[in-house]
Coordinates of N, CA and C in Angstrom, one line a residue:
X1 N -5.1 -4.9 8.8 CA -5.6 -4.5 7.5 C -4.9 -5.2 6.4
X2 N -5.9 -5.3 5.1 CA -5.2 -5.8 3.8 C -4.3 -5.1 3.2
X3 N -2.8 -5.5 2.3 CA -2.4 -4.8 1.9 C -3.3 -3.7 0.9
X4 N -4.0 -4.5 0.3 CA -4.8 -4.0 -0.9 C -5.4 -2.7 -0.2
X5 N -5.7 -2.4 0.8 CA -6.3 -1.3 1.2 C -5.8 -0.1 1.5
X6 N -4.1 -0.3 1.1 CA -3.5 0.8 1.0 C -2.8 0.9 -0.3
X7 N -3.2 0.2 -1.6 CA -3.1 0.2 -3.0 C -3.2 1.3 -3.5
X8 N -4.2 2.6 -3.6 CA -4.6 3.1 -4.1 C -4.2 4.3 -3.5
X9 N -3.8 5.2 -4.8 CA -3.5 6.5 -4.3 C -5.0 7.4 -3.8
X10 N -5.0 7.9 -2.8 CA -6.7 8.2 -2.6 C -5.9 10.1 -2.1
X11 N -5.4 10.0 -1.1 CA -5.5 11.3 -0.6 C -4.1 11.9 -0.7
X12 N -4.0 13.2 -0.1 CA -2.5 13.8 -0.2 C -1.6 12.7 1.0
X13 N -0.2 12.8 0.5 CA 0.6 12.2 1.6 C 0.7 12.4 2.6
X14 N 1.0 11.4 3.5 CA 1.2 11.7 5.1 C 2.6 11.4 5.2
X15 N 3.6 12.4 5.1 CA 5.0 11.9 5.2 C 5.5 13.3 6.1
X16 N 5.2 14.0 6.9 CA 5.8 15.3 7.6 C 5.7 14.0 8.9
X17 N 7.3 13.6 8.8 CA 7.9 12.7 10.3 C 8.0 13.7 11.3
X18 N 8.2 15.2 10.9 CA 8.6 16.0 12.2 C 7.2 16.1 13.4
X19 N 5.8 15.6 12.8 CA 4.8 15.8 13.6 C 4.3 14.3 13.8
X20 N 4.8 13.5 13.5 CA 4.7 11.9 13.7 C 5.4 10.8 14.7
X21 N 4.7 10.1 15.7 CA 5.6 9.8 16.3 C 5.3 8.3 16.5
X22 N 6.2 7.5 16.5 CA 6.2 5.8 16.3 C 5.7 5.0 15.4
X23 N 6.4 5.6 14.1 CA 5.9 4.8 12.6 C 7.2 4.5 12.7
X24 N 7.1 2.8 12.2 CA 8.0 1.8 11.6 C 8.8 2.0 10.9
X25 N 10.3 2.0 11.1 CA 11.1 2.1 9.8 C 10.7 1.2 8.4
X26 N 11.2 1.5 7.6 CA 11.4 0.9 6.3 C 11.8 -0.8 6.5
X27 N 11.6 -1.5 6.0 CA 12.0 -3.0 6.2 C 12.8 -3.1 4.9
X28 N 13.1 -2.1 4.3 CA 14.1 -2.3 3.0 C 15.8 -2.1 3.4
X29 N 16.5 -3.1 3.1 CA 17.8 -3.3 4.0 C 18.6 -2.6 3.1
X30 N 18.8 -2.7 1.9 CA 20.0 -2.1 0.7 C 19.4 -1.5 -0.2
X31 N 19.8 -0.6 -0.9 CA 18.8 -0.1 -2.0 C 20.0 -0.5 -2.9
X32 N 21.0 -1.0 -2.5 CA 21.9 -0.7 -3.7 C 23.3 -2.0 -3.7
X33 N 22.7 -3.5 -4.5 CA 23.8 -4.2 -4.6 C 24.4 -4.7 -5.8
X34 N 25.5 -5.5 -5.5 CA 26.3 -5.6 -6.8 C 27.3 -5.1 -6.9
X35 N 27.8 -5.5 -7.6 CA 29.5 -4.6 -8.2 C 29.2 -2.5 -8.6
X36 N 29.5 -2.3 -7.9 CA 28.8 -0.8 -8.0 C 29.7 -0.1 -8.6
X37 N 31.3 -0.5 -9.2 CA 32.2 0.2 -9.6 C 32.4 -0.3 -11.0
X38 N 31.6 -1.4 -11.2 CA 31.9 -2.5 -12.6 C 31.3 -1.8 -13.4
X39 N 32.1 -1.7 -14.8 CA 31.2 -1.1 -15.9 C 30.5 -2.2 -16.6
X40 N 29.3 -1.8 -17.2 CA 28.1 -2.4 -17.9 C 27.5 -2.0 -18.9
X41 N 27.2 -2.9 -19.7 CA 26.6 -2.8 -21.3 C 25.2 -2.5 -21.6
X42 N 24.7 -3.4 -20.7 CA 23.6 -3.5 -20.5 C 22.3 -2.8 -19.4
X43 N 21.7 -2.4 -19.6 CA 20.5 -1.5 -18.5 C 19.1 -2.6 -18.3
X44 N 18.6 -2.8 -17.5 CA 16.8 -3.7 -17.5 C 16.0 -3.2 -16.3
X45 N 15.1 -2.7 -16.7 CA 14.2 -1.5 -15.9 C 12.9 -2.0 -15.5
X46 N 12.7 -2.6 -14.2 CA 11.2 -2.7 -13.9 C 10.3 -1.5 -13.8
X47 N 9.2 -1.1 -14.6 CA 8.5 0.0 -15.4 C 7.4 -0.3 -14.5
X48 N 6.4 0.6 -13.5 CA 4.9 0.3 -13.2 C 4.2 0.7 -14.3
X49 N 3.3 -0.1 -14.2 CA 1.5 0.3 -15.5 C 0.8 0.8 -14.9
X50 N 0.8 1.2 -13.2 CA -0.3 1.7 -13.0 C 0.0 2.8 -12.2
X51 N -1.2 3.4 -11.6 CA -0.3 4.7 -10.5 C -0.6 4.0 -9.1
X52 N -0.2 3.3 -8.1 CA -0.3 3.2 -6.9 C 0.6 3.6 -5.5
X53 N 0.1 2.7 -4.4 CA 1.5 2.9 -3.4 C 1.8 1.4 -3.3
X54 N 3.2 1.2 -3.1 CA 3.9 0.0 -2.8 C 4.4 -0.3 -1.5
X55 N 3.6 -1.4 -0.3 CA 4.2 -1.0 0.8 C 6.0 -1.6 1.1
X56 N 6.2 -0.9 2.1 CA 7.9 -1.1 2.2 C 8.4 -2.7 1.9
X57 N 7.1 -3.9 2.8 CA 7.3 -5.1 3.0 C 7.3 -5.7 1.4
X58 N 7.1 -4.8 0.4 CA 6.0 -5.7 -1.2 C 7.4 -5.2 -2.1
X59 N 8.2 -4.1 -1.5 CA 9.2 -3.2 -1.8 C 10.8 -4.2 -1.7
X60 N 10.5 -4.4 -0.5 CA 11.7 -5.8 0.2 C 11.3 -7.1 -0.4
X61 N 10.5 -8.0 -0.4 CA 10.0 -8.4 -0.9 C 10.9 -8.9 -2.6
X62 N 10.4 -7.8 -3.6 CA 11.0 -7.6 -4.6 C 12.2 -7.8 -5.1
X63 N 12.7 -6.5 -4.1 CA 14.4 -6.8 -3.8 C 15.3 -8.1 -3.5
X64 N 14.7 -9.0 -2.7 CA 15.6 -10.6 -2.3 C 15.3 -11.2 -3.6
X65 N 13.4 -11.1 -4.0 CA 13.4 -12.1 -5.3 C 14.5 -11.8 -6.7
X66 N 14.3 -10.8 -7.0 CA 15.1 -10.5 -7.6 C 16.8 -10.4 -7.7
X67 N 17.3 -9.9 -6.2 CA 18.8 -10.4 -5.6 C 18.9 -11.6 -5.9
X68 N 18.1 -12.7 -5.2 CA 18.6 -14.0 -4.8 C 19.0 -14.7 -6.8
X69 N 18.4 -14.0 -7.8 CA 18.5 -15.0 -9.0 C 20.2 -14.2 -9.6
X70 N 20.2 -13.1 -9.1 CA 21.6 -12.5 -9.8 C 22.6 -12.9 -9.0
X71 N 22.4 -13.2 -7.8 CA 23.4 -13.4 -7.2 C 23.8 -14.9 -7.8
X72 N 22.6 -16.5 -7.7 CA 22.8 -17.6 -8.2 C 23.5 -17.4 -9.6
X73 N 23.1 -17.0 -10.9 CA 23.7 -16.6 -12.0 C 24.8 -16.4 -12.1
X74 N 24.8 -14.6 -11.3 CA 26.0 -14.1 -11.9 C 26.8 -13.5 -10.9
X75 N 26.8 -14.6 -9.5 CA 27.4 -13.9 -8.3 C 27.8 -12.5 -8.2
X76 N 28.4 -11.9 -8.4 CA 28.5 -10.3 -8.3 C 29.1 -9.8 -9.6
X77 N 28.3 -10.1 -10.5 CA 28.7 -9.1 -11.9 C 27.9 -8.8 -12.2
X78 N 26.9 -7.9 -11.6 CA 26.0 -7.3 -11.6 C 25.9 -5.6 -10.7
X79 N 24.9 -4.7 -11.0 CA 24.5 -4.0 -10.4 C 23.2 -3.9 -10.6
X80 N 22.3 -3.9 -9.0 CA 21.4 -3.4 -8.8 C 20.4 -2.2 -7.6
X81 N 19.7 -1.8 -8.3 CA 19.4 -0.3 -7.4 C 17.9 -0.5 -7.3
X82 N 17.1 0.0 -5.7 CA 15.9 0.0 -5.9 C 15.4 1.4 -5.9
X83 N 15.0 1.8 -7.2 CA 14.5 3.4 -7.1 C 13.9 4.3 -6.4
X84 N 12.7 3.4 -5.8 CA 11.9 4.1 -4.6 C 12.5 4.3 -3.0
X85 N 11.9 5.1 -2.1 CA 11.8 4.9 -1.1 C 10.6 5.4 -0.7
X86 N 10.6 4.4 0.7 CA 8.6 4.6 0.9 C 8.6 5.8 1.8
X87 N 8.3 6.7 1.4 CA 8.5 8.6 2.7 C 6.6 8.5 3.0
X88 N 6.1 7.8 2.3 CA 4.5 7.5 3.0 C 4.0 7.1 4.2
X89 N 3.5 7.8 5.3 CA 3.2 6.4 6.3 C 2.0 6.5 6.2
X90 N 1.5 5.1 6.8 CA 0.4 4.5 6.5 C -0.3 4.7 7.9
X91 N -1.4 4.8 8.0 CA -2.1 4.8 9.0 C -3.2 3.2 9.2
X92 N -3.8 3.2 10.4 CA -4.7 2.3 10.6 C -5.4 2.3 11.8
X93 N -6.8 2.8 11.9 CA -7.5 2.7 12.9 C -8.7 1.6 13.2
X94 N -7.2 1.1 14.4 CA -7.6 -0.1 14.7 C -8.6 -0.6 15.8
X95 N -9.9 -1.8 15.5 CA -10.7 -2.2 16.5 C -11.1 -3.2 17.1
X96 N -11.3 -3.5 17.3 CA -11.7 -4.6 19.0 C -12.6 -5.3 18.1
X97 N -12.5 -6.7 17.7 CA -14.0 -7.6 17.5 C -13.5 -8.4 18.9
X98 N -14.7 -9.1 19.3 CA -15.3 -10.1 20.2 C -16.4 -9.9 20.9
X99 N -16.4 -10.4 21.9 CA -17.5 -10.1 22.7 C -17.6 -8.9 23.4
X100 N -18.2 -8.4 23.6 CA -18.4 -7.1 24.6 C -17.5 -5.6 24.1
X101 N -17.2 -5.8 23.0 CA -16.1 -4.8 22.1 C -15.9 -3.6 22.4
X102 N -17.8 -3.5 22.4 CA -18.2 -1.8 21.8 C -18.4 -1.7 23.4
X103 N -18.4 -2.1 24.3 CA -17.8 -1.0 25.5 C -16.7 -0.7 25.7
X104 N -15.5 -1.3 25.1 CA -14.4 -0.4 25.2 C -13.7 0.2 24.3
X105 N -14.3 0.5 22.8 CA -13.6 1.5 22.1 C -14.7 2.3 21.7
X106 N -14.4 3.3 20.9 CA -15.2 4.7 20.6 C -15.8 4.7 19.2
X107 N -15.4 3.5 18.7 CA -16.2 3.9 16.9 C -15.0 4.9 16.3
X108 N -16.0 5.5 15.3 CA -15.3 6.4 14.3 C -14.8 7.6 15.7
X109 N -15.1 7.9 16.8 CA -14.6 9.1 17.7 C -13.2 9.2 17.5
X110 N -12.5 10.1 17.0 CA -11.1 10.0 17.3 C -10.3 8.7 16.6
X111 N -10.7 9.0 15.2 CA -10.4 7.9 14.4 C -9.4 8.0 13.7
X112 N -8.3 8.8 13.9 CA -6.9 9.5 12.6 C -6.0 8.0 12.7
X113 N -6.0 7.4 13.6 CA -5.4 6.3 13.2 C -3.4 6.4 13.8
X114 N -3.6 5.0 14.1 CA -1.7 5.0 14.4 C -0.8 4.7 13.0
X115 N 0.6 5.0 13.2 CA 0.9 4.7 11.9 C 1.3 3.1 12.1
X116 N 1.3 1.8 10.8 CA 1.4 0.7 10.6 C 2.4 0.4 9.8
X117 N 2.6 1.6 9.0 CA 4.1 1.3 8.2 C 4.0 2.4 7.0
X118 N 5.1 2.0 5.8 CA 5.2 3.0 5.0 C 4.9 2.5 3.6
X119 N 4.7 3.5 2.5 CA 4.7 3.0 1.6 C 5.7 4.1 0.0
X120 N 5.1 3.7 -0.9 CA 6.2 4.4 -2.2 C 5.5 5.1 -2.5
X121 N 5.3 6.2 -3.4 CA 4.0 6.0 -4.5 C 4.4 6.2 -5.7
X122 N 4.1 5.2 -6.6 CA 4.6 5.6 -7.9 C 3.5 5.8 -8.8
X123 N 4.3 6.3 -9.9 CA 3.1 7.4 -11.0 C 3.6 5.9 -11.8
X124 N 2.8 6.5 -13.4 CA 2.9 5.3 -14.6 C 4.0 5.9 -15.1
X125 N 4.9 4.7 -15.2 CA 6.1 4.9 -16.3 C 7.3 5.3 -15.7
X126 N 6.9 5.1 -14.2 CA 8.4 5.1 -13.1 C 8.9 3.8 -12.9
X127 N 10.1 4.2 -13.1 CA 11.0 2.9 -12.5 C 11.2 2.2 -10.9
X128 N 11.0 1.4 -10.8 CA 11.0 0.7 -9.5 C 12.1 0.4 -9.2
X129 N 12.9 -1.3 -10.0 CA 14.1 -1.6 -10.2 C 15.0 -1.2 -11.0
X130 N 16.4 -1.4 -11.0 CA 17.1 -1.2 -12.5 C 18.6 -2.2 -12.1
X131 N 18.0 -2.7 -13.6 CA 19.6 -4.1 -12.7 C 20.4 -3.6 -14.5
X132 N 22.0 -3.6 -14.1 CA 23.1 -3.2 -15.2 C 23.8 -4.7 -14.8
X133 N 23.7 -5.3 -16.0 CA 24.4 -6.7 -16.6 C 25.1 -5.9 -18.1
X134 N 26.4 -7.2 -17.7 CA 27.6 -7.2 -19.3 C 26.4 -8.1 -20.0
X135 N 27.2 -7.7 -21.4 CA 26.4 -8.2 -22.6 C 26.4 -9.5 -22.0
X136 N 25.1 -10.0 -22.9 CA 25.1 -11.9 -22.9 C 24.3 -12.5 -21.6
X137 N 24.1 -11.1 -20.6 CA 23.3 -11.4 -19.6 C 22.1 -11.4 -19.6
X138 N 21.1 -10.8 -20.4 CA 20.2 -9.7 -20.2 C 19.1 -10.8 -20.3
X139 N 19.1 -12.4 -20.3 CA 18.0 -13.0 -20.2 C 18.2 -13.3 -18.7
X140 N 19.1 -13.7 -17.9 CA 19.1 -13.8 -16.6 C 18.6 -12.4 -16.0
X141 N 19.0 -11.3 -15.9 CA 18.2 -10.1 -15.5 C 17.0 -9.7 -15.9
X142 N 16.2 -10.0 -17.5 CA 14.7 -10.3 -17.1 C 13.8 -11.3 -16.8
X143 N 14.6 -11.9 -16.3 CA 14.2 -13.0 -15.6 C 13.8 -12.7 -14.3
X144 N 15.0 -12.0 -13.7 CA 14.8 -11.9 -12.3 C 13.8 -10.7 -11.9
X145 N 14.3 -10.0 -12.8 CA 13.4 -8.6 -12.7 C 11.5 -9.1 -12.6
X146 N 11.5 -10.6 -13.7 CA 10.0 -11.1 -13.3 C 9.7 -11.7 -12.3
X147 N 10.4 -12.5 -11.6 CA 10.4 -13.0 -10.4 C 10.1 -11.8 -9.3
X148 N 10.6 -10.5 -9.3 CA 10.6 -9.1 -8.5 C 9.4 -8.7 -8.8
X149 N 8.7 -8.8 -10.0 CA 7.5 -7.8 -10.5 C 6.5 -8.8 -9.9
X150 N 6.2 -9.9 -9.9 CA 5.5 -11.1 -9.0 C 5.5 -10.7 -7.7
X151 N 6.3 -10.1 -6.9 CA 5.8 -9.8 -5.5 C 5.4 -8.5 -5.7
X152 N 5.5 -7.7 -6.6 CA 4.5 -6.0 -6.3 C 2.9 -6.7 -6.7
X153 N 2.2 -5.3 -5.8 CA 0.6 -5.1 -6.4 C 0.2 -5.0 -7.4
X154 N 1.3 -4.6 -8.4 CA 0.6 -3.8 -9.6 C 1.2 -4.7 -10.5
X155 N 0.7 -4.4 -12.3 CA 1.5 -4.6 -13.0 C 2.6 -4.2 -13.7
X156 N 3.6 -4.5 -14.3 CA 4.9 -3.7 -14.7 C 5.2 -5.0 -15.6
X157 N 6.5 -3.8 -16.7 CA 6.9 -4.0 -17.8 C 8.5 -4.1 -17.7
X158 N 9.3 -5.0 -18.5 CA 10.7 -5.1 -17.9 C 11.0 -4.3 -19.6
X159 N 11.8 -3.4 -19.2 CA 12.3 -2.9 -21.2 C 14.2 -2.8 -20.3
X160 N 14.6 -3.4 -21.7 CA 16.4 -3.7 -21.6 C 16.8 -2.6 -22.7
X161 N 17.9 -1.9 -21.9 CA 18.7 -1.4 -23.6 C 19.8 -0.8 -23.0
X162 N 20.3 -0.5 -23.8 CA 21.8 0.0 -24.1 C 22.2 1.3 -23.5
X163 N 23.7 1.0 -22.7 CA 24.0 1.9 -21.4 C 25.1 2.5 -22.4
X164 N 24.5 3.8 -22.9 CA 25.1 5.1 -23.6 C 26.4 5.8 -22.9
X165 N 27.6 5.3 -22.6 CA 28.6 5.9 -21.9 C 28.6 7.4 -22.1
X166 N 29.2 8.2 -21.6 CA 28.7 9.6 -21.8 C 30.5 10.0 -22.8
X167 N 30.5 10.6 -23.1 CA 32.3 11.1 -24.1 C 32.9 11.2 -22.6
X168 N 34.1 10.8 -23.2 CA 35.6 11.3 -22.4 C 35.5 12.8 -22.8
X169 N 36.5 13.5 -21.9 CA 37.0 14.7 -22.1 C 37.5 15.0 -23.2
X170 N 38.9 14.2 -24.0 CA 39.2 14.3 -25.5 C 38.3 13.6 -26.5
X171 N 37.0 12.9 -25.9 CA 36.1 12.8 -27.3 C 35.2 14.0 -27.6
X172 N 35.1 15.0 -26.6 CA 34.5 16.1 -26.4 C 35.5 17.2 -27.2
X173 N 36.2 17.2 -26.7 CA 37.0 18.5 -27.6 C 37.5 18.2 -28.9
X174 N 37.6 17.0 -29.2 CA 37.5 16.6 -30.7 C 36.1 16.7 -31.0
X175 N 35.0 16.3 -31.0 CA 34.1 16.7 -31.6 C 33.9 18.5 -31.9
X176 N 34.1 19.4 -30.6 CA 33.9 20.7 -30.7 C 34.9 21.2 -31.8
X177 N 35.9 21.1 -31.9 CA 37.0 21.4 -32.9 C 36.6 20.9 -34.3
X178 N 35.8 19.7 -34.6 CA 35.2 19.4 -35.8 C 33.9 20.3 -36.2
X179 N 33.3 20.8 -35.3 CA 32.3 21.3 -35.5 C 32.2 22.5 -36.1
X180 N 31.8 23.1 -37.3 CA 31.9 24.5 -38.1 C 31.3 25.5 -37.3
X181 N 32.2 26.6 -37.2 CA 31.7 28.1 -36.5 C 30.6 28.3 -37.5
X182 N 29.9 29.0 -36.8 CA 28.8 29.9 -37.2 C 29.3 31.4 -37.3
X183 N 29.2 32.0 -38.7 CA 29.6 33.7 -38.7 C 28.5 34.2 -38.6
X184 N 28.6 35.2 -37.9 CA 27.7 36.5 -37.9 C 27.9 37.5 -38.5
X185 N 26.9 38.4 -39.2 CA 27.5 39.3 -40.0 C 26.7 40.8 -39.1
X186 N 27.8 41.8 -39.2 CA 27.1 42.9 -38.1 C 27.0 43.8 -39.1
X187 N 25.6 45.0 -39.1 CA 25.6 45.8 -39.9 C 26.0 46.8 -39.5

């Protein structure tokens, strides 16, 4: 079967593995490379435009194209994460062309199909990728992030911005201490 023919979100998921038996692992090796303890300035988010499923292979895929340009760049001053995992499996009921076919399978009889692999599914405006580059990087990682968006089915949008540290502990209690009580008055 075409990828394209499992594009589209059509029916409820088929992901209960406890009643499923001999579907394909994931072909997705890391979800998560780079400097993973490095702090970073910078955030760049592969965004989907549409609602689909992404299969595991279009998933992996993404991940090397995109690895292989951060790695050439910026050998490991980077972090990157792949958002999804594919909990979908895919079905396919498969049949016989050649000669003499239709004496040995059944047609539509008993058609639910074996599983062929997995897929994601994403809604519009979910994140797929997210790569954290130091300032001065952020044209190499939308770069790569387009090189990544080139192997999905669908289209997507790369948006960059600014990685909001959260307060330390004493930026926190200094602010609370600046902040004016509120009185209440009891009758």
């Amino acid at each position: 079967m075409h990828a394209k023919n499992y594009r589209h979100v059509k029916n409820r998921a088929y992901t209960r593995k406890k009643y499923i038996r001999g579907f394909p692992p994931p072909k997705i090796v890391k979800f998560s490379m780079g400097d993973t303890k490095g702090t970073f300035e910078l955030e760049a988010k592969l965004i989907a435009l549409q609602r689909a499923q992404i299969r595991h292979s279009a998933l992996e895929a993404a991940r090397v194209a995109t690895n292989r340009i951060l790695i050439d760049k910026l050998i490991n001053d980077y972090y990157m994460v792949v958002n999804l995992y594919p909990h979908i499996i895919l079905r396919e009921n498969k049949m016989i062309f050649g000669a003499h076919a239709d004496r040995l399978q059944q047609g539509m009889r008993r058609s639910f199909g074996t599983p062929v692999g997995t897929a994601a599914k994403v809604e519009v405006d979910q994140t797929i990728i997210t790569v954290k580059v130091k300032a001065g990087q952020e044209v190499t990682a939308k770069e790569s992030l387009k090189r990544g968006s080139a192997k999905l089915p669908i289209p997507c949008k790369i948006v960059i911005s600014k990685i909001v540290a959260p307060p330390t502990i004493a930026e926190a209690d200094q602010t609370e201490s600046e902040s004016p009580e509120v009185e209440t008055e009891s009758t």
